[in-house]
Short mmCIF file of C-alpha atoms in Angstrom, two decimals:
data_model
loop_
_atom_site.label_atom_id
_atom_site.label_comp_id
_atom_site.label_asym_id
_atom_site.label_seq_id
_atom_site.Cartn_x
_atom_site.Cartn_y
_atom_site.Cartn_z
CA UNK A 1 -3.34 9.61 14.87
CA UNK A 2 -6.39 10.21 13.20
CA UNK A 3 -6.38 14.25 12.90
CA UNK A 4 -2.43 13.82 11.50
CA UNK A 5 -4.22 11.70 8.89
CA UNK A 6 -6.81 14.33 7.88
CA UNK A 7 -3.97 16.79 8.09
CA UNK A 8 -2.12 14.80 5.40
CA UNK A 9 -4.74 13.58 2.96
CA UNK A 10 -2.71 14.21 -0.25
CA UNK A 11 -4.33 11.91 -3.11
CA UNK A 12 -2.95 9.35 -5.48
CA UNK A 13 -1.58 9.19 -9.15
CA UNK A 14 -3.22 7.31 -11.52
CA UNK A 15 -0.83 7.06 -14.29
CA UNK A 16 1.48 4.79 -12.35
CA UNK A 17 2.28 1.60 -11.22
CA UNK A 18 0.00 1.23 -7.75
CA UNK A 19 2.47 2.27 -4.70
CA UNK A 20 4.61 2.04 -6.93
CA UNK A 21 7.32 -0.63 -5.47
CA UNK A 22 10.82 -0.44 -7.75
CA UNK A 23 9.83 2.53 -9.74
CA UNK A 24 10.87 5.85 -8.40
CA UNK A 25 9.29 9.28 -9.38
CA UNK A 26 10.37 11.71 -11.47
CA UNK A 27 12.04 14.81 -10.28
CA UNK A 28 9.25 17.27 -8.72
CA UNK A 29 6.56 14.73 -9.16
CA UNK A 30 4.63 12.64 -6.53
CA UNK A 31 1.31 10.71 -6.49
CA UNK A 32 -0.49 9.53 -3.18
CA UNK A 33 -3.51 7.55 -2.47
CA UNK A 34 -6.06 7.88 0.28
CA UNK A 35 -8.46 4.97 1.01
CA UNK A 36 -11.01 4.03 3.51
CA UNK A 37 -11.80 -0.24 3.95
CA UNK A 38 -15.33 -0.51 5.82
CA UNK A 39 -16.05 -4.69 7.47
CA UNK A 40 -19.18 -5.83 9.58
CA UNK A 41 -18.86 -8.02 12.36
CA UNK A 42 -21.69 -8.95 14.54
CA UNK A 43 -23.87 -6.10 13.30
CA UNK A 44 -21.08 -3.99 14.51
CA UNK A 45 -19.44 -1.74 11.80
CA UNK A 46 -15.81 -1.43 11.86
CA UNK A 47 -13.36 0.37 9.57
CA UNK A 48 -9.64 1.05 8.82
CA UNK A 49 -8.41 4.05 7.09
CA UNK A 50 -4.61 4.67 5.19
CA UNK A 51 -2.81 7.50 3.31
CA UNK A 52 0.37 6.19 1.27
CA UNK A 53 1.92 9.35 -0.63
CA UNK A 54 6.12 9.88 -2.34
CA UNK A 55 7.38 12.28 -3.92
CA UNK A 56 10.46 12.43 -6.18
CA UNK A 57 13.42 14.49 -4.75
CA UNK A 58 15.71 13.29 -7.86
CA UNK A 59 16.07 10.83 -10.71
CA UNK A 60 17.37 8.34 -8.29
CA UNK A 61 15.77 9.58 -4.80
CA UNK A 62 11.80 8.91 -4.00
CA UNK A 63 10.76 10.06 -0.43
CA UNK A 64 7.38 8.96 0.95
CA UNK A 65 4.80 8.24 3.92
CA UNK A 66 3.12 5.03 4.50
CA UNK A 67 0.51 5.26 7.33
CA UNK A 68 -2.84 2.97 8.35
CA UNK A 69 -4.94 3.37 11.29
CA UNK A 70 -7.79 1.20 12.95
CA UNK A 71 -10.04 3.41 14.46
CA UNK A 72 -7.82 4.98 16.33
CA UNK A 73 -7.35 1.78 17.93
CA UNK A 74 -3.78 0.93 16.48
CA UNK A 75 -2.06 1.99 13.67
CA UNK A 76 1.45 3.06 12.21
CA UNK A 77 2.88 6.45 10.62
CA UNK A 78 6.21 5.29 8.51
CA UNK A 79 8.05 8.05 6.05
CA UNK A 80 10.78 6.38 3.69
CA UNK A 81 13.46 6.48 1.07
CA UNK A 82 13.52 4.57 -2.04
CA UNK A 83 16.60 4.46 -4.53
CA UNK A 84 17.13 1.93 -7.68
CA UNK A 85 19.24 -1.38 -7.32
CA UNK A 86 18.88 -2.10 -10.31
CA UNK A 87 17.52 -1.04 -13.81
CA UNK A 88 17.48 -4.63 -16.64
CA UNK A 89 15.07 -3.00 -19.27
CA UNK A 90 11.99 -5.13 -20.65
CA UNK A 91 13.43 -7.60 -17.64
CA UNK A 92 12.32 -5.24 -15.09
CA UNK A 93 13.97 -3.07 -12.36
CA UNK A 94 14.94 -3.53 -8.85
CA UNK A 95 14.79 -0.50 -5.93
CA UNK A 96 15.24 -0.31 -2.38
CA UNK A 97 13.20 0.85 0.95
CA UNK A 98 14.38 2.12 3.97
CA UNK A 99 11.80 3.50 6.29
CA UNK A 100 11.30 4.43 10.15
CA UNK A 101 8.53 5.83 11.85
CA UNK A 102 5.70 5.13 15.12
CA UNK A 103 3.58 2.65 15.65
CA UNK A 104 0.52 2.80 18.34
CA UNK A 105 -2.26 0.76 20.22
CA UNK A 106 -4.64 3.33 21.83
CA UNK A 107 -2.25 5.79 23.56
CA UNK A 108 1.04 3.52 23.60
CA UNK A 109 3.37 4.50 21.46
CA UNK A 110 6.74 2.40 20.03
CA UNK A 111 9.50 3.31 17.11
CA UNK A 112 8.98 0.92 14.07
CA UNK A 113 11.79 0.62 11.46
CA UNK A 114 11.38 -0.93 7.64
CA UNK A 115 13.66 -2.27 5.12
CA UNK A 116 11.79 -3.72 1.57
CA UNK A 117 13.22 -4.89 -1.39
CA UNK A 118 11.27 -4.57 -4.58
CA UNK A 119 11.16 -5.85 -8.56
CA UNK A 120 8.80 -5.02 -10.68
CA UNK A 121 8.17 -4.60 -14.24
CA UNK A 122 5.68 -3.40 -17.31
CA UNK A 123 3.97 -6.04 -18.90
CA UNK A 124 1.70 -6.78 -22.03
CA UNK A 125 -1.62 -8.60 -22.43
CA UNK A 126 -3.76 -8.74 -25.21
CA UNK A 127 -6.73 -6.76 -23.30
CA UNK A 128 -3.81 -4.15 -22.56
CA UNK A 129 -0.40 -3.30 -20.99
CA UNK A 130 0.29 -3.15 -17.30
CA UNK A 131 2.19 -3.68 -14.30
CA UNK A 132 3.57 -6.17 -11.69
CA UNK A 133 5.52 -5.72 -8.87
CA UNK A 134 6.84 -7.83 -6.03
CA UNK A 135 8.33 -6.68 -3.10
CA UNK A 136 10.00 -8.42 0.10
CA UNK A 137 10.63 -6.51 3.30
CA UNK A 138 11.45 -7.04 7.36
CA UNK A 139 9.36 -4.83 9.34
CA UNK A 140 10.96 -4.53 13.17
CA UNK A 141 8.28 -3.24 15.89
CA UNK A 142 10.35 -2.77 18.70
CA UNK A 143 8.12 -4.08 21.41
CA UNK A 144 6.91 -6.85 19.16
CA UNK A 145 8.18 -8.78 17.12
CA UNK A 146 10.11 -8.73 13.47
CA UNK A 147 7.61 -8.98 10.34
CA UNK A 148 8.66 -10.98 7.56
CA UNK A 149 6.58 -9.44 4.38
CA UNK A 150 5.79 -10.53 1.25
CA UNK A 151 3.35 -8.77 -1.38
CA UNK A 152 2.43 -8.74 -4.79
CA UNK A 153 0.62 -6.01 -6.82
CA UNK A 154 -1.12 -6.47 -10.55
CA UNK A 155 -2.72 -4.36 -12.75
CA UNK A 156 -3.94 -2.74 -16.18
CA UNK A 157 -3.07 0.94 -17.16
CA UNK A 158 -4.62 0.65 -20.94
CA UNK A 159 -6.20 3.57 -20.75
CA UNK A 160 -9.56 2.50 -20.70
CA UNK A 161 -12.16 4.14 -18.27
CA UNK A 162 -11.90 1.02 -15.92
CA UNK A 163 -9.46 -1.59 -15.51
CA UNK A 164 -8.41 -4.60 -12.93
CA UNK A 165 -5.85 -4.58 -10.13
CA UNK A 166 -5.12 -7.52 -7.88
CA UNK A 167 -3.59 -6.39 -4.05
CA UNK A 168 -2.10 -9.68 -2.23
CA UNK A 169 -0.26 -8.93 1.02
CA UNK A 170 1.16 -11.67 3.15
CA UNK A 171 3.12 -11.71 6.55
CA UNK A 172 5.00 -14.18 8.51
CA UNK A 173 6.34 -14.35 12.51
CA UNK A 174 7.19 -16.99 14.04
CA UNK A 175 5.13 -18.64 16.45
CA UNK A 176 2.23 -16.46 15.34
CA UNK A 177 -0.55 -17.51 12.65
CA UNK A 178 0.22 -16.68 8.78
CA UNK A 179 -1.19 -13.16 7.87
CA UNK A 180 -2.74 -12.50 4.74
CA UNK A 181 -4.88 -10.33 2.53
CA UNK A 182 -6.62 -10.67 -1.17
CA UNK A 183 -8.40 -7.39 -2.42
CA UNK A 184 -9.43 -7.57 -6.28
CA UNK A 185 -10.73 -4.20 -7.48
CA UNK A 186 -11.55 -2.07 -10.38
CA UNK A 187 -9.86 1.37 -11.23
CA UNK A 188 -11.99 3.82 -12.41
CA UNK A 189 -10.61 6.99 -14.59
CA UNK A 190 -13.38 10.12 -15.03
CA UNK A 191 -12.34 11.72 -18.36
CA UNK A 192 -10.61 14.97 -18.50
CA UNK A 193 -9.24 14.43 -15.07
CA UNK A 194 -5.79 13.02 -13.33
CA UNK A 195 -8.48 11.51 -10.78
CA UNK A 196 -8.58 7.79 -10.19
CA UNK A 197 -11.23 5.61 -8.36
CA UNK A 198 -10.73 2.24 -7.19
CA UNK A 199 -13.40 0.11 -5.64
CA UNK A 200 -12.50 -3.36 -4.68
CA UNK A 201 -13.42 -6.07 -1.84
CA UNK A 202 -11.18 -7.04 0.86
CA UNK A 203 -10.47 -10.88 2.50
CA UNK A 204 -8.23 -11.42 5.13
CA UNK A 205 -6.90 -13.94 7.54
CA UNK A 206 -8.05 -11.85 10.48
CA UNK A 207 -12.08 -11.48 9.78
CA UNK A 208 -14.72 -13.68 8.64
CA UNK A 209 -16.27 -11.43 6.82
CA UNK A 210 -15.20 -9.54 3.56
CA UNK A 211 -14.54 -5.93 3.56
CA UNK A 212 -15.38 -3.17 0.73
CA UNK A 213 -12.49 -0.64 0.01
CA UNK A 214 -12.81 3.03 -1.49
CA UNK A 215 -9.98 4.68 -2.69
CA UNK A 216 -9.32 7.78 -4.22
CA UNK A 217 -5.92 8.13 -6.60
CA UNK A 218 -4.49 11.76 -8.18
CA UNK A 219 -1.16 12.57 -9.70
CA UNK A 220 0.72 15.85 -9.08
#
């Protein structure tokens, strides 16, 4: 898992809402991201890597890959198809996700299949316009369990040198504790450049200690 992530470290767009939920891409363009999230636990350093990356195949067809890994302890490799619902102007717009793919712990290896549902929509503030998108999805792990998701994304694209974005993931299975994940960060544009950094903190359900996330965004 971890040399077909170096093999596929594509970068990220930053002019764009972030993974970019119920907006598709335009015809021959793409954006990916590639981000490393570092925690300490016990004195022990541990760390979690992920590529997300889509490309537009038409004005109604994105294409993408979603993948995370843990140290090459588990992980998950998932390539999907997004297509618009619906499109309700200033309201917002709706799209849908199918996806399929692998999942892994160590060398065991099981199918994983992904269906999300997503709104989002452009917004205005009086420090700047921005983004905000929702989306809902069942995520089936065939030797597991099924996922029910929940996630929300916020952010600025004012076209200052640095803005906010807000990351909140959730997850729900029965019988199994509540999942979920907070990571405010800060986007940072160089000038002269379609480059985007984003450095942010990560707190999650799992640990008891907070994480720091580097991520590197560029359009293409």
């Amino acid at each position: 898992m971890k040399r077909f992530l170096c093999a596929v470290l594509l970068l990220f767009a930053a002019c764009g809402p972030v993974l970019a939920g119920a907006w598709l891409r335009d015809k021959g363009a793409g954006f990916s991201a590639v981000s490393v999230t570092g925690f300490k636990e016990s004195d022990v350093y541990k760390y979690k890597t992920s590529l997300y990356a889509e490309y537009g195949l038409g004005p109604r067809l994105t294409v993408g890959l979603d993948a995370e890994e843990h140290q090459d302890l588990y992980g998950h490799a998932l390539v999907f198809a997004r297509f618009l619902v619906a499109d309700f102007g200033r309201s917002g717009r709706m799209a849908a996700e199918l996806g399929v793919g692998a999942h892994h712990r160590q060398l065991q290896v099981w199918a994983l299949y992904k269906a999300t549902l997503s709104y989002g929509r452009n917004i205005e503030t009086k420090i700047g316009n921005g983004w905000l998108a929702v989306d809902a999805a069942l995520e089936y792990r065939t030797h597991d369990a099924l996922f029910r998701k929940l996630d929300f994304t916020a952010g600025l694209s004012s076209g200052r040198r640095i803005d906010p974005l807000l990351q909140i993931e959730t997850s729900y299975t029965p019988d199994r504790p509540f999942y979920w994940s907070v990571r405010p960060s800060i986007m940072y544009r160089p000038k002269g450049g379609q480059s985007t950094w984003v450095l942010g903190a990560e707190r999650n359900s799992f640990r008891d200690t907070t994480g720091i996330k580097l991520a590197l965004w560029l359009s293409y």
